[in-house]
Amino acid sequence: MCGIVGYVGSKEIGTRLIEGLKRLEYRGYDSSGLSIIENKQIQHTKRVGRVKALDAALPKNYLKARTGICHTRWATHGDVTEKNAHPHISSDQRFALVHNGVIENYLQIKQFLESKNYTFASDTDSEAIVNLIAYHFEKELEAPDSNRFLESVRKALLHLEGTFGIAVISKDYPDEMICARRGSPLIIGVGKNEHLIASDVNALTHCTQNVVYLNDNEIVHLTAEDFSISTISKVSVNAVIQTVDWDTSDAELGDFQHFMEKEIFEQPAALKNGMRGRFSDDGSTAFFGGLNIQPQELSQIDRIIFIACGTAWHACLIAEYLIERFARIPVEVEYASEFRYRNAPLDKNSLVIAISQSGETIDSLSALKEAKRKGYKTLSINNSVGSSIARECDGGIYQHAGPEIGVASTKAFTSQVMLCAMLALYLGRLRNLSYTDGCNIVKALKGLPKLVEKTLESKDIIQKVAKKYAHYEDCLFLGRQLMFPIALEGALKLKEISYIHAEGYPAAEMKHGPIALISEKCPSVFLTTNGEMFQKSMANIKEIKARKGKVICIASQDCELPEDAIDDLIQVPEAHEIIQPILMSIPVQLLSYYIALERGCDVDKPRNLAKSVTVE
Ligand code: F6R
């Protein structure tokens, strides 16, 4: 949520900052702003709305500057207005600051600073930080001039409660930038005679592939030639430069209209990347290089707790079905936001697994920290190398799905589900899953990318169905067993990008309440395969039809559906049950996408949302 990019270097900030900001827009997009230093003065421009509005408003001289910070905002404190947009300028006009995160004690700080005659122009918590820096700068008179900027930021940070990723520039230090993080990601981009800072690696790859991930409570001083990291409590830190393996084009639209569309169609490749090199030579199991837990230890695990939010939480529900079925280990799935405060009693041999695309979701990160604090082994499945969650847990599985820019998660979800299936296989083979069953599952997984390609071929049929149903304002998604999490995911996709009210239920639950919603005005999307639940699903469909509800059925090809039972049919290839949830996800993604398109919604930037929720 919110995006930061900063630059200090020998080149003009030109498109470097704005391009970076555009690449971050998916992190928050209600307003944006940019500050530079010119003639020893801080200049800034802010605009409500998208980055293109800011870009159009920027005076030409800005782009020639060599030091600058910019920000795209997802409002937490204060309305969406120019005065609340970042950067914020200290009331003595000496500093400009961009901030991600939430400062919990900002009101106390603000009151204190007001008593010292600092003034405030916005309703944000962030402005308290920049004025506090100005206050400490005044107090740091004895510090050598070269250190005064850094030391005043450091002193200010010591007083903050909450989370922050900040970048600060000062009119008195026009060739320097100070940045720091606690609970909100920041990454240094290391270039030749230039350094960048960003809250997301996406905003750096158009300039450099060399990056340093800052840790919590670290502060960095950057110039064009150099940078040095220390902790906020003044212990110096050795920087580890890593190379990002993302291609610049991974974060570009290419021939697609939207990132969501691009990412839906990238799924065969994303799945292939996620399974590459992860099957055993005997073809009966999967393995993962980074688990950092020995098989003997894993076979002692008697309970797994999955923690996640949103779409990733739906992937956990599928993990629950698959791990319990194939590995016979009891699994619980928790909303990270609930787990972190619930003080759940865990057993000695419990394993906690967080699933997170971004690796930065604050609730998932905090829940993971809580589990670690209690001494449990922790793993993660995540898509962002070097992310906070990846670094916090004992080991994990990277998704290698490539950057996901569309706010609605698609390829990250199916890749998470596939890795959960592979984990179920691995854990199953450590226990009682037979060699033959293992081989069958491996075969099914290897065939998955091709089957996803085949499923994507139904896009025209799905688009036609979407046109027919785009005007409805309510919709139910129903399915049983493994289809239930996909029903939840389908409902989430539809509501988040098309603003249609949608609910997902296990189909049998319908009779316990939701059936009251069924009418000509509320269609149902029913997901079914030809498994053991097929006949029961047919009975549920008939109950809907008996109440004049329209039924869009997403079914595997081997289902024999009575003609009068459904209104529209979308077929997916028949497959091993372990990969069926992934194949079923494709039509629900496409259906939501085309319905949103039909309704003229901004698919990649749905209202009120942002990618990666880094505030509670
Ligand atoms: C919905 C969506 C969100 C995320 C959730 C967790 O399409 O993308 O529900 O799944 O915010 O995000 P990560 O996976 O980054 O922890």
JSON list of C-alpha atoms in Angstrom, two decimals, residues 38-239:
[
{"chain": "A", "resi": 38, "resn": "GLU", "atom": "CA", "xyz": [16.53, 23.13, -6.82]},
{"chain": "A", "resi": 39, "resn": "ASN", "atom": "CA", "xyz": [18.55, 26.23, -5.97]},
{"chain": "A", "resi": 40, "resn": "LYS", "atom": "CA", "xyz": [18.71, 25.05, -2.39]},
{"chain": "A", "resi": 41, "resn": "GLN", "atom": "CA", "xyz": [14.92, 25.00, -2.16]},
{"chain": "A", "resi": 42, "resn": "ILE", "atom": "CA", "xyz": [12.53, 22.09, -1.93]},
{"chain": "A", "resi": 43, "resn": "GLN", "atom": "CA", "xyz": [9.96, 22.15, -4.71]},
{"chain": "A", "resi": 44, "resn": "HIS", "atom": "CA", "xyz": [7.01, 19.84, -4.83]},
{"chain": "A", "resi": 45, "resn": "THR", "atom": "CA", "xyz": [4.02, 18.99, -6.97]},
{"chain": "A", "resi": 46, "resn": "LYS", "atom": "CA", "xyz": [1.09, 16.82, -5.89]},
{"chain": "A", "resi": 47, "resn": "ARG", "atom": "CA", "xyz": [-2.03, 15.68, -7.62]},
{"chain": "A", "resi": 48, "resn": "VAL", "atom": "CA", "xyz": [-5.14, 13.79, -6.62]},
{"chain": "A", "resi": 49, "resn": "GLY", "atom": "CA", "xyz": [-5.79, 10.82, -8.90]},
{"chain": "A", "resi": 50, "resn": "ARG", "atom": "CA", "xyz": [-3.45, 8.73, -10.97]},
{"chain": "A", "resi": 51, "resn": "VAL", "atom": "CA", "xyz": [0.27, 9.20, -11.59]},
{"chain": "A", "resi": 52, "resn": "LYS", "atom": "CA", "xyz": [-0.44, 10.38, -15.13]},
{"chain": "A", "resi": 53, "resn": "ALA", "atom": "CA", "xyz": [-2.10, 13.48, -13.62]},
{"chain": "A", "resi": 54, "resn": "LEU", "atom": "CA", "xyz": [1.07, 14.18, -11.66]},
{"chain": "A", "resi": 55, "resn": "ASP", "atom": "CA", "xyz": [3.25, 13.51, -14.69]},
{"chain": "A", "resi": 56, "resn": "ALA", "atom": "CA", "xyz": [1.26, 16.02, -16.75]},
{"chain": "A", "resi": 57, "resn": "ALA", "atom": "CA", "xyz": [1.51, 18.65, -14.02]},
{"chain": "A", "resi": 58, "resn": "LEU", "atom": "CA", "xyz": [5.26, 18.43, -13.40]},
{"chain": "A", "resi": 59, "resn": "PRO", "atom": "CA", "xyz": [7.25, 21.52, -14.39]},
{"chain": "A", "resi": 60, "resn": "LYS", "atom": "CA", "xyz": [9.99, 20.63, -16.92]},
{"chain": "A", "resi": 61, "resn": "ASN", "atom": "CA", "xyz": [12.82, 21.70, -14.61]},
{"chain": "A", "resi": 62, "resn": "TYR", "atom": "CA", "xyz": [11.83, 19.01, -12.11]},
{"chain": "A", "resi": 63, "resn": "LEU", "atom": "CA", "xyz": [12.86, 16.26, -14.44]},
{"chain": "A", "resi": 64, "resn": "LYS", "atom": "CA", "xyz": [16.35, 17.67, -14.75]},
{"chain": "A", "resi": 65, "resn": "ALA", "atom": "CA", "xyz": [16.96, 17.47, -10.99]},
{"chain": "A", "resi": 66, "resn": "ARG", "atom": "CA", "xyz": [19.38, 14.89, -9.63]},
{"chain": "A", "resi": 67, "resn": "THR", "atom": "CA", "xyz": [17.80, 14.24, -6.26]},
{"chain": "A", "resi": 68, "resn": "GLY", "atom": "CA", "xyz": [14.13, 13.55, -5.74]},
{"chain": "A", "resi": 69, "resn": "ILE", "atom": "CA", "xyz": [11.52, 11.51, -3.91]},
{"chain": "A", "resi": 70, "resn": "CYS", "atom": "CA", "xyz": [8.03, 10.58, -4.96]},
{"chain": "A", "resi": 71, "resn": "HIS", "atom": "CA", "xyz": [5.05, 8.67, -3.67]},
{"chain": "A", "resi": 72, "resn": "THR", "atom": "CA", "xyz": [1.76, 7.16, -4.73]},
{"chain": "A", "resi": 73, "resn": "ARG", "atom": "CA", "xyz": [-0.78, 7.04, -1.92]},
{"chain": "A", "resi": 74, "resn": "TRP", "atom": "CA", "xyz": [-3.43, 4.73, -0.53]},
{"chain": "A", "resi": 75, "resn": "ALA", "atom": "CA", "xyz": [-5.05, 6.90, 2.12]},
{"chain": "A", "resi": 76, "resn": "THR", "atom": "CA", "xyz": [-4.95, 5.84, 5.77]},
{"chain": "A", "resi": 77, "resn": "HIS", "atom": "CA", "xyz": [-5.03, 9.12, 7.74]},
{"chain": "A", "resi": 78, "resn": "GLY", "atom": "CA", "xyz": [-6.91, 11.95, 6.11]},
{"chain": "A", "resi": 79, "resn": "ASP", "atom": "CA", "xyz": [-8.97, 12.34, 2.95]},
{"chain": "A", "resi": 80, "resn": "VAL", "atom": "CA", "xyz": [-7.74, 11.99, -0.58]},
{"chain": "A", "resi": 81, "resn": "THR", "atom": "CA", "xyz": [-6.60, 15.58, -1.16]},
{"chain": "A", "resi": 82, "resn": "GLU", "atom": "CA", "xyz": [-3.47, 17.30, -2.42]},
{"chain": "A", "resi": 83, "resn": "LYS", "atom": "CA", "xyz": [-2.62, 18.50, 1.06]},
{"chain": "A", "resi": 84, "resn": "ASN", "atom": "CA", "xyz": [-2.65, 14.92, 2.34]},
{"chain": "A", "resi": 85, "resn": "ALA", "atom": "CA", "xyz": [-0.65, 13.57, -0.61]},
{"chain": "A", "resi": 86, "resn": "HIS", "atom": "CA", "xyz": [3.07, 12.96, -0.07]},
{"chain": "A", "resi": 87, "resn": "PRO", "atom": "CA", "xyz": [5.78, 14.27, -0.02]},
{"chain": "A", "resi": 88, "resn": "HIS", "atom": "CA", "xyz": [5.24, 16.22, 3.19]},
{"chain": "A", "resi": 89, "resn": "ILE", "atom": "CA", "xyz": [7.41, 19.23, 3.83]},
{"chain": "A", "resi": 90, "resn": "SER", "atom": "CA", "xyz": [8.57, 20.29, 7.31]},
{"chain": "A", "resi": 91, "resn": "SER", "atom": "CA", "xyz": [7.14, 23.60, 8.42]},
{"chain": "A", "resi": 92, "resn": "ASP", "atom": "CA", "xyz": [10.64, 25.16, 8.26]},
{"chain": "A", "resi": 93, "resn": "GLN", "atom": "CA", "xyz": [10.76, 24.07, 4.57]},
{"chain": "A", "resi": 94, "resn": "ARG", "atom": "CA", "xyz": [14.01, 22.22, 5.19]},
{"chain": "A", "resi": 95, "resn": "PHE", "atom": "CA", "xyz": [12.95, 18.60, 4.64]},
{"chain": "A", "resi": 96, "resn": "ALA", "atom": "CA", "xyz": [10.66, 16.62, 2.36]},
{"chain": "A", "resi": 97, "resn": "LEU", "atom": "CA", "xyz": [9.54, 13.12, 3.30]},
{"chain": "A", "resi": 98, "resn": "VAL", "atom": "CA", "xyz": [7.58, 10.25, 1.80]},
{"chain": "A", "resi": 99, "resn": "HIS", "atom": "CA", "xyz": [6.23, 7.60, 4.14]},
{"chain": "A", "resi": 100, "resn": "ASN", "atom": "CA", "xyz": [4.59, 4.19, 3.95]},
{"chain": "A", "resi": 101, "resn": "GLY", "atom": "CA", "xyz": [3.11, 2.71, 7.10]},
{"chain": "A", "resi": 102, "resn": "VAL", "atom": "CA", "xyz": [1.20, 4.06, 10.07]},
{"chain": "A", "resi": 103, "resn": "ILE", "atom": "CA", "xyz": [2.56, 6.09, 12.99]},
{"chain": "A", "resi": 104, "resn": "GLU", "atom": "CA", "xyz": [0.48, 5.21, 16.01]},
{"chain": "A", "resi": 105, "resn": "ASN", "atom": "CA", "xyz": [1.68, 7.97, 18.36]},
{"chain": "A", "resi": 106, "resn": "TYR", "atom": "CA", "xyz": [1.54, 10.75, 15.78]},
{"chain": "A", "resi": 107, "resn": "LEU", "atom": "CA", "xyz": [-1.01, 12.76, 17.74]},
{"chain": "A", "resi": 108, "resn": "GLN", "atom": "CA", "xyz": [1.27, 13.04, 20.78]},
{"chain": "A", "resi": 109, "resn": "ILE", "atom": "CA", "xyz": [4.18, 13.97, 18.52]},
{"chain": "A", "resi": 110, "resn": "LYS", "atom": "CA", "xyz": [2.05, 16.53, 16.73]},
{"chain": "A", "resi": 111, "resn": "GLN", "atom": "CA", "xyz": [0.91, 18.14, 19.98]},
{"chain": "A", "resi": 112, "resn": "PHE", "atom": "CA", "xyz": [4.47, 18.33, 21.22]},
{"chain": "A", "resi": 113, "resn": "LEU", "atom": "CA", "xyz": [5.70, 19.89, 17.99]},
{"chain": "A", "resi": 114, "resn": "GLU", "atom": "CA", "xyz": [2.83, 22.37, 17.88]},
{"chain": "A", "resi": 115, "resn": "SER", "atom": "CA", "xyz": [3.89, 23.50, 21.34]},
{"chain": "A", "resi": 116, "resn": "LYS", "atom": "CA", "xyz": [7.31, 24.21, 19.79]},
{"chain": "A", "resi": 117, "resn": "ASN", "atom": "CA", "xyz": [5.70, 26.26, 16.99]},
{"chain": "A", "resi": 118, "resn": "TYR", "atom": "CA", "xyz": [5.91, 23.70, 14.20]},
{"chain": "A", "resi": 119, "resn": "THR", "atom": "CA", "xyz": [2.86, 23.92, 12.00]},
{"chain": "A", "resi": 120, "resn": "PHE", "atom": "CA", "xyz": [0.93, 21.22, 10.16]},
{"chain": "A", "resi": 121, "resn": "ALA", "atom": "CA", "xyz": [-0.68, 21.48, 6.75]},
{"chain": "A", "resi": 122, "resn": "SER", "atom": "CA", "xyz": [-2.17, 17.98, 6.41]},
{"chain": "A", "resi": 123, "resn": "ASP", "atom": "CA", "xyz": [-4.26, 15.48, 8.35]},
{"chain": "A", "resi": 124, "resn": "THR", "atom": "CA", "xyz": [-1.67, 12.75, 7.98]},
{"chain": "A", "resi": 125, "resn": "ASP", "atom": "CA", "xyz": [0.45, 10.92, 10.51]},
{"chain": "A", "resi": 126, "resn": "SER", "atom": "CA", "xyz": [3.41, 11.25, 8.12]},
{"chain": "A", "resi": 127, "resn": "GLU", "atom": "CA", "xyz": [3.75, 15.00, 8.56]},
{"chain": "A", "resi": 128, "resn": "ALA", "atom": "CA", "xyz": [4.58, 14.43, 12.24]},
{"chain": "A", "resi": 129, "resn": "ILE", "atom": "CA", "xyz": [7.72, 12.53, 11.15]},
{"chain": "A", "resi": 130, "resn": "VAL", "atom": "CA", "xyz": [9.06, 15.27, 8.90]},
{"chain": "A", "resi": 131, "resn": "ASN", "atom": "CA", "xyz": [8.50, 17.96, 11.51]},
{"chain": "A", "resi": 132, "resn": "LEU", "atom": "CA", "xyz": [10.09, 15.78, 14.16]},
{"chain": "A", "resi": 133, "resn": "ILE", "atom": "CA", "xyz": [13.16, 15.47, 11.93]},
{"chain": "A", "resi": 134, "resn": "ALA", "atom": "CA", "xyz": [13.22, 19.28, 11.59]},
{"chain": "A", "resi": 135, "resn": "TYR", "atom": "CA", "xyz": [12.95, 19.61, 15.38]},
{"chain": "A", "resi": 136, "resn": "HIS", "atom": "CA", "xyz": [15.89, 17.25, 15.97]},
{"chain": "A", "resi": 137, "resn": "PHE", "atom": "CA", "xyz": [17.90, 18.98, 13.25]},
{"chain": "A", "resi": 138, "resn": "GLU", "atom": "CA", "xyz": [17.61, 22.19, 15.26]},
{"chain": "A", "resi": 139, "resn": "LYS", "atom": "CA", "xyz": [18.75, 20.32, 18.36]},
{"chain": "A", "resi": 140, "resn": "GLU", "atom": "CA", "xyz": [21.69, 18.57, 16.67]},
{"chain": "A", "resi": 141, "resn": "LEU", "atom": "CA", "xyz": [23.78, 21.72, 16.57]},
{"chain": "A", "resi": 142, "resn": "GLU", "atom": "CA", "xyz": [26.84, 20.03, 18.04]},
{"chain": "A", "resi": 143, "resn": "ALA", "atom": "CA", "xyz": [26.81, 17.19, 15.48]},
{"chain": "A", "resi": 144, "resn": "PRO", "atom": "CA", "xyz": [29.39, 17.61, 12.69]},
{"chain": "A", "resi": 145, "resn": "ASP", "atom": "CA", "xyz": [27.68, 19.16, 9.70]},
{"chain": "A", "resi": 146, "resn": "SER", "atom": "CA", "xyz": [28.22, 16.04, 7.59]},
{"chain": "A", "resi": 147, "resn": "ASN", "atom": "CA", "xyz": [26.29, 13.92, 10.11]},
{"chain": "A", "resi": 148, "resn": "ARG", "atom": "CA", "xyz": [23.60, 16.32, 11.17]},
{"chain": "A", "resi": 149, "resn": "PHE", "atom": "CA", "xyz": [21.01, 15.26, 8.57]},
{"chain": "A", "resi": 150, "resn": "LEU", "atom": "CA", "xyz": [21.48, 11.56, 9.28]},
{"chain": "A", "resi": 151, "resn": "GLU", "atom": "CA", "xyz": [21.53, 12.01, 13.04]},
{"chain": "A", "resi": 152, "resn": "SER", "atom": "CA", "xyz": [18.39, 14.12, 13.13]},
{"chain": "A", "resi": 153, "resn": "VAL", "atom": "CA", "xyz": [16.48, 11.47, 11.13]},
{"chain": "A", "resi": 154, "resn": "ARG", "atom": "CA", "xyz": [17.85, 8.77, 13.42]},
{"chain": "A", "resi": 155, "resn": "LYS", "atom": "CA", "xyz": [16.82, 10.68, 16.56]},
{"chain": "A", "resi": 156, "resn": "ALA", "atom": "CA", "xyz": [13.33, 11.28, 15.19]},
{"chain": "A", "resi": 157, "resn": "LEU", "atom": "CA", "xyz": [12.85, 7.60, 14.38]},
{"chain": "A", "resi": 158, "resn": "LEU", "atom": "CA", "xyz": [13.65, 6.62, 17.95]},
{"chain": "A", "resi": 159, "resn": "HIS", "atom": "CA", "xyz": [10.41, 8.32, 19.01]},
{"chain": "A", "resi": 160, "resn": "LEU", "atom": "CA", "xyz": [8.09, 6.68, 16.50]},
{"chain": "A", "resi": 161, "resn": "GLU", "atom": "CA", "xyz": [5.63, 3.94, 17.38]},
{"chain": "A", "resi": 162, "resn": "GLY", "atom": "CA", "xyz": [4.17, 2.04, 14.45]},
{"chain": "A", "resi": 163, "resn": "THR", "atom": "CA", "xyz": [5.47, 1.15, 11.05]},
{"chain": "A", "resi": 164, "resn": "PHE", "atom": "CA", "xyz": [7.41, 3.13, 8.51]},
{"chain": "A", "resi": 165, "resn": "GLY", "atom": "CA", "xyz": [9.34, 3.04, 5.29]},
{"chain": "A", "resi": 166, "resn": "ILE", "atom": "CA", "xyz": [10.60, 6.57, 4.69]},
{"chain": "A", "resi": 167, "resn": "ALA", "atom": "CA", "xyz": [12.76, 8.52, 2.27]},
{"chain": "A", "resi": 168, "resn": "VAL", "atom": "CA", "xyz": [13.87, 12.04, 3.22]},
{"chain": "A", "resi": 169, "resn": "ILE", "atom": "CA", "xyz": [15.70, 14.79, 1.35]},
{"chain": "A", "resi": 170, "resn": "SER", "atom": "CA", "xyz": [16.90, 18.13, 2.65]},
{"chain": "A", "resi": 171, "resn": "LYS", "atom": "CA", "xyz": [17.49, 21.46, 0.97]},
{"chain": "A", "resi": 172, "resn": "ASP", "atom": "CA", "xyz": [20.75, 21.77, 2.94]},
{"chain": "A", "resi": 173, "resn": "TYR", "atom": "CA", "xyz": [22.03, 18.41, 1.66]},
{"chain": "A", "resi": 174, "resn": "PRO", "atom": "CA", "xyz": [20.99, 18.46, -1.99]},
{"chain": "A", "resi": 175, "resn": "ASP", "atom": "CA", "xyz": [23.10, 15.41, -2.95]},
{"chain": "A", "resi": 176, "resn": "GLU", "atom": "CA", "xyz": [21.94, 13.10, -0.19]},
{"chain": "A", "resi": 177, "resn": "MET", "atom": "CA", "xyz": [18.95, 11.01, 0.75]},
{"chain": "A", "resi": 178, "resn": "ILE", "atom": "CA", "xyz": [18.20, 9.24, 4.04]},
{"chain": "A", "resi": 179, "resn": "CYS", "atom": "CA", "xyz": [15.85, 6.26, 4.17]},
{"chain": "A", "resi": 180, "resn": "ALA", "atom": "CA", "xyz": [14.76, 3.89, 6.90]},
{"chain": "A", "resi": 181, "resn": "ARG", "atom": "CA", "xyz": [12.32, 1.07, 7.50]},
{"chain": "A", "resi": 182, "resn": "ARG", "atom": "CA", "xyz": [10.40, -0.68, 10.25]},
{"chain": "A", "resi": 183, "resn": "GLY", "atom": "CA", "xyz": [7.64, -3.03, 9.16]},
{"chain": "A", "resi": 184, "resn": "SER", "atom": "CA", "xyz": [7.33, -1.49, 5.70]},
{"chain": "A", "resi": 185, "resn": "PRO", "atom": "CA", "xyz": [9.59, -2.65, 2.88]},
{"chain": "A", "resi": 186, "resn": "LEU", "atom": "CA", "xyz": [12.40, -0.59, 1.35]},
{"chain": "A", "resi": 187, "resn": "ILE", "atom": "CA", "xyz": [14.93, -1.70, -1.20]},
{"chain": "A", "resi": 188, "resn": "ILE", "atom": "CA", "xyz": [18.05, 0.10, -2.40]},
{"chain": "A", "resi": 189, "resn": "GLY", "atom": "CA", "xyz": [18.75, 0.03, -6.14]},
{"chain": "A", "resi": 190, "resn": "VAL", "atom": "CA", "xyz": [22.51, 0.11, -6.68]},
{"chain": "A", "resi": 191, "resn": "GLY", "atom": "CA", "xyz": [23.52, 1.75, -9.96]},
{"chain": "A", "resi": 192, "resn": "LYS", "atom": "CA", "xyz": [26.64, 3.31, -11.45]},
{"chain": "A", "resi": 193, "resn": "ASN", "atom": "CA", "xyz": [26.96, 6.76, -9.91]},
{"chain": "A", "resi": 194, "resn": "GLU", "atom": "CA", "xyz": [23.36, 6.60, -8.84]},
{"chain": "A", "resi": 195, "resn": "HIS", "atom": "CA", "xyz": [21.30, 5.07, -6.08]},
{"chain": "A", "resi": 196, "resn": "LEU", "atom": "CA", "xyz": [17.60, 4.56, -5.86]},
{"chain": "A", "resi": 197, "resn": "ILE", "atom": "CA", "xyz": [15.24, 3.58, -3.12]},
{"chain": "A", "resi": 198, "resn": "ALA", "atom": "CA", "xyz": [11.85, 1.98, -3.58]},
{"chain": "A", "resi": 199, "resn": "SER", "atom": "CA", "xyz": [9.22, 0.18, -1.58]},
{"chain": "A", "resi": 200, "resn": "ASP", "atom": "CA", "xyz": [8.99, -2.50, -4.27]},
{"chain": "A", "resi": 201, "resn": "VAL", "atom": "CA", "xyz": [11.65, -4.00, -6.49]},
{"chain": "A", "resi": 202, "resn": "ASN", "atom": "CA", "xyz": [9.39, -3.41, -9.50]},
{"chain": "A", "resi": 203, "resn": "ALA", "atom": "CA", "xyz": [10.16, 0.27, -9.34]},
{"chain": "A", "resi": 204, "resn": "LEU", "atom": "CA", "xyz": [13.90, -0.34, -9.69]},
{"chain": "A", "resi": 205, "resn": "THR", "atom": "CA", "xyz": [14.34, -2.89, -12.44]},
{"chain": "A", "resi": 206, "resn": "HIS", "atom": "CA", "xyz": [14.11, -0.30, -15.24]},
{"chain": "A", "resi": 207, "resn": "CYS", "atom": "CA", "xyz": [17.33, 1.23, -13.79]},
{"chain": "A", "resi": 208, "resn": "THR", "atom": "CA", "xyz": [19.22, -1.62, -12.15]},
{"chain": "A", "resi": 209, "resn": "GLN", "atom": "CA", "xyz": [19.01, -5.31, -11.27]},
{"chain": "A", "resi": 210, "resn": "ASN", "atom": "CA", "xyz": [21.31, -4.90, -8.24]},
{"chain": "A", "resi": 211, "resn": "VAL", "atom": "CA", "xyz": [19.44, -4.42, -5.03]},
{"chain": "A", "resi": 212, "resn": "VAL", "atom": "CA", "xyz": [19.84, -4.44, -1.26]},
{"chain": "A", "resi": 213, "resn": "TYR", "atom": "CA", "xyz": [16.84, -5.34, 0.90]},
{"chain": "A", "resi": 214, "resn": "LEU", "atom": "CA", "xyz": [16.80, -3.24, 4.05]},
{"chain": "A", "resi": 215, "resn": "ASN", "atom": "CA", "xyz": [15.89, -4.94, 7.30]},
{"chain": "A", "resi": 216, "resn": "ASP", "atom": "CA", "xyz": [13.64, -3.56, 9.99]},
{"chain": "A", "resi": 217, "resn": "ASN", "atom": "CA", "xyz": [15.17, -0.78, 12.06]},
{"chain": "A", "resi": 218, "resn": "GLU", "atom": "CA", "xyz": [17.86, -0.01, 9.50]},
{"chain": "A", "resi": 219, "resn": "ILE", "atom": "CA", "xyz": [18.67, 3.45, 8.24]},
{"chain": "A", "resi": 220, "resn": "VAL", "atom": "CA", "xyz": [20.62, 4.19, 5.08]},
{"chain": "A", "resi": 221, "resn": "HIS", "atom": "CA", "xyz": [22.50, 7.26, 3.95]},
{"chain": "A", "resi": 222, "resn": "LEU", "atom": "CA", "xyz": [22.75, 7.51, 0.16]},
{"chain": "A", "resi": 223, "resn": "THR", "atom": "CA", "xyz": [24.70, 9.68, -2.25]},
{"chain": "A", "resi": 224, "resn": "ALA", "atom": "CA", "xyz": [25.36, 9.18, -5.97]},
{"chain": "A", "resi": 225, "resn": "GLU", "atom": "CA", "xyz": [28.63, 7.37, -5.28]},
{"chain": "A", "resi": 226, "resn": "ASP", "atom": "CA", "xyz": [27.98, 5.52, -2.09]},
{"chain": "A", "resi": 227, "resn": "PHE", "atom": "CA", "xyz": [25.59, 4.29, 0.56]},
{"chain": "A", "resi": 228, "resn": "SER", "atom": "CA", "xyz": [26.00, 3.14, 4.13]},
{"chain": "A", "resi": 229, "resn": "ILE", "atom": "CA", "xyz": [23.58, 1.22, 6.30]},
{"chain": "A", "resi": 230, "resn": "SER", "atom": "CA", "xyz": [23.36, 1.21, 10.08]},
{"chain": "A", "resi": 231, "resn": "THR", "atom": "CA", "xyz": [20.73, 0.27, 12.59]},
{"chain": "A", "resi": 232, "resn": "ILE", "atom": "CA", "xyz": [18.64, 3.02, 14.09]},
{"chain": "A", "resi": 233, "resn": "SER", "atom": "CA", "xyz": [20.61, 2.35, 17.27]},
{"chain": "A", "resi": 234, "resn": "LYS", "atom": "CA", "xyz": [23.87, 3.07, 15.37]},
{"chain": "A", "resi": 235, "resn": "VAL", "atom": "CA", "xyz": [25.35, -0.38, 14.72]},
{"chain": "A", "resi": 236, "resn": "SER", "atom": "CA", "xyz": [26.82, -0.46, 11.22]},
{"chain": "A", "resi": 237, "resn": "VAL", "atom": "CA", "xyz": [25.48, -3.11, 8.83]},
{"chain": "A", "resi": 238, "resn": "ASN", "atom": "CA", "xyz": [27.20, -4.86, 5.92]},
{"chain": "A", "resi": 239, "resn": "ALA", "atom": "CA", "xyz": [25.15, -4.51, 2.77]}
]
